[in-house]
Amino acid sequence: MKDIAISSLEHYIKQITGFSDVFFYRGVNDSEYPLIPSVGRFGIKISSSQIQFERSLIDEFIRKAPIFSELTPKNDLDWLILAQHHGIPTRLMD
């Protein structure tokens, strides 16, 4: 197996594109641990409230981001990735 150092999301996508025999897995049995993103583990049942909760977390992170990082993400996905990296609950699975 060859190790590859990934330097960006774009580099990662380029590396995984085209592999037909590669399998990705979470590492634990689904029945043992439900697949729920961290932002979904607060018990909020109403969809609109869940979305508003997540948006408020991300907006607050964006407001304070210069404290944590010199990077300025270009789109919502990049913001979510950076926020998750800094421990903010997001819809992303890690």
Short mmCIF file of C-alpha atoms in Angstrom, two decimals:
data_model
loop_
_atom_site.label_atom_id
_atom_site.label_comp_id
_atom_site.label_asym_id
_atom_site.label_seq_id
_atom_site.Cartn_x
_atom_site.Cartn_y
_atom_site.Cartn_z
CA MET A 1 0.00 0.00 0.00
CA LYS A 2 1.33 3.43 -0.95
CA ASP A 3 1.00 6.34 1.50
CA ILE A 4 -0.15 9.63 0.02
CA ALA A 5 0.02 12.93 1.94
CA ILE A 6 -3.14 14.95 1.22
CA SER A 7 -2.64 18.72 1.27
CA SER A 8 -6.13 19.98 0.40
CA LEU A 9 -9.70 18.89 -0.31
CA GLU A 10 -9.05 19.32 -4.02
CA HIS A 11 -5.98 17.07 -3.79
CA TYR A 12 -8.01 14.47 -1.87
CA ILE A 13 -10.77 14.42 -4.50
CA LYS A 14 -8.19 14.04 -7.28
CA GLN A 15 -6.59 11.12 -5.42
CA ILE A 16 -9.80 9.16 -4.84
CA THR A 17 -11.34 9.74 -8.27
CA GLY A 18 -11.05 6.78 -10.56
CA PHE A 19 -10.48 4.00 -8.03
CA SER A 20 -13.00 1.23 -8.67
CA ASP A 21 -11.60 -1.26 -6.17
CA VAL A 22 -11.33 1.02 -3.12
CA PHE A 23 -13.79 0.74 -0.26
CA PHE A 24 -14.33 3.39 2.40
CA TYR A 25 -15.79 2.49 5.76
CA ARG A 26 -16.51 4.17 9.05
CA GLY A 27 -14.65 1.66 11.17
CA VAL A 28 -17.46 0.60 13.53
CA ASN A 29 -20.62 -1.44 13.07
CA ASP A 30 -23.63 0.76 12.15
CA SER A 31 -25.90 -1.09 14.61
CA GLU A 32 -23.47 -0.41 17.45
CA TYR A 33 -23.16 3.34 16.81
CA PRO A 34 -25.81 5.12 14.72
CA LEU A 35 -24.49 7.27 11.87
CA ILE A 36 -25.56 10.69 13.14
CA PRO A 37 -23.50 13.83 12.45
CA SER A 38 -22.40 15.72 15.56
CA VAL A 39 -24.84 18.60 14.94
CA GLY A 40 -27.69 16.07 14.98
CA ARG A 41 -26.91 14.76 18.47
CA PHE A 42 -28.62 17.56 20.40
CA GLY A 43 -32.11 16.02 20.35
CA ILE A 44 -33.70 18.70 18.17
CA LYS A 45 -36.67 17.01 16.48
CA ILE A 46 -38.08 19.83 14.34
CA SER A 47 -36.27 20.09 11.01
CA SER A 48 -36.49 23.88 10.72
CA SER A 49 -35.14 24.27 14.27
CA GLN A 50 -32.29 21.87 13.49
CA ILE A 51 -31.32 23.92 10.41
CA GLN A 52 -31.54 27.18 12.38
CA PHE A 53 -29.39 25.69 15.17
CA GLU A 54 -26.70 24.57 12.72
CA ARG A 55 -26.77 27.94 10.90
CA SER A 56 -26.32 29.81 14.20
CA LEU A 57 -23.29 27.66 15.09
CA ILE A 58 -21.69 28.22 11.68
CA ASP A 59 -22.48 31.95 11.65
CA GLU A 60 -20.87 32.35 15.08
CA PHE A 61 -17.83 30.39 13.92
CA ILE A 62 -17.52 32.55 10.77
CA ARG A 63 -17.69 35.66 12.94
CA LYS A 64 -14.89 34.38 15.20
CA ALA A 65 -12.89 32.48 12.56
CA PRO A 66 -10.03 35.00 12.30
CA ILE A 67 -9.10 34.04 15.89
CA PHE A 68 -8.72 30.37 14.91
CA SER A 69 -7.36 30.42 11.39
CA GLU A 70 -5.70 32.62 8.79
CA LEU A 71 -7.64 30.79 6.07
CA THR A 72 -10.70 32.37 4.49
CA PRO A 73 -12.92 29.65 3.03
CA LYS A 74 -14.45 30.36 -0.36
CA ASN A 75 -17.78 28.52 0.02
CA ASP A 76 -20.15 26.92 2.54
CA LEU A 77 -18.56 23.47 2.29
CA ASP A 78 -15.11 24.88 3.05
CA TRP A 79 -16.58 26.72 6.06
CA LEU A 80 -18.17 23.48 7.32
CA ILE A 81 -14.88 21.61 6.94
CA LEU A 82 -12.93 24.30 8.78
CA ALA A 83 -15.57 24.52 11.52
CA GLN A 84 -15.55 20.75 12.05
CA HIS A 85 -11.75 20.80 12.18
CA HIS A 86 -12.04 23.25 15.09
CA GLY A 87 -14.60 21.13 16.95
CA ILE A 88 -17.83 22.86 15.89
CA PRO A 89 -20.70 20.35 15.47
CA THR A 90 -21.58 20.09 11.76
CA ARG A 91 -23.58 17.87 9.40
CA LEU A 92 -20.32 16.37 8.10
CA MET A 93 -19.36 12.84 9.07
CA ASP A 94 -15.76 12.27 10.05
#
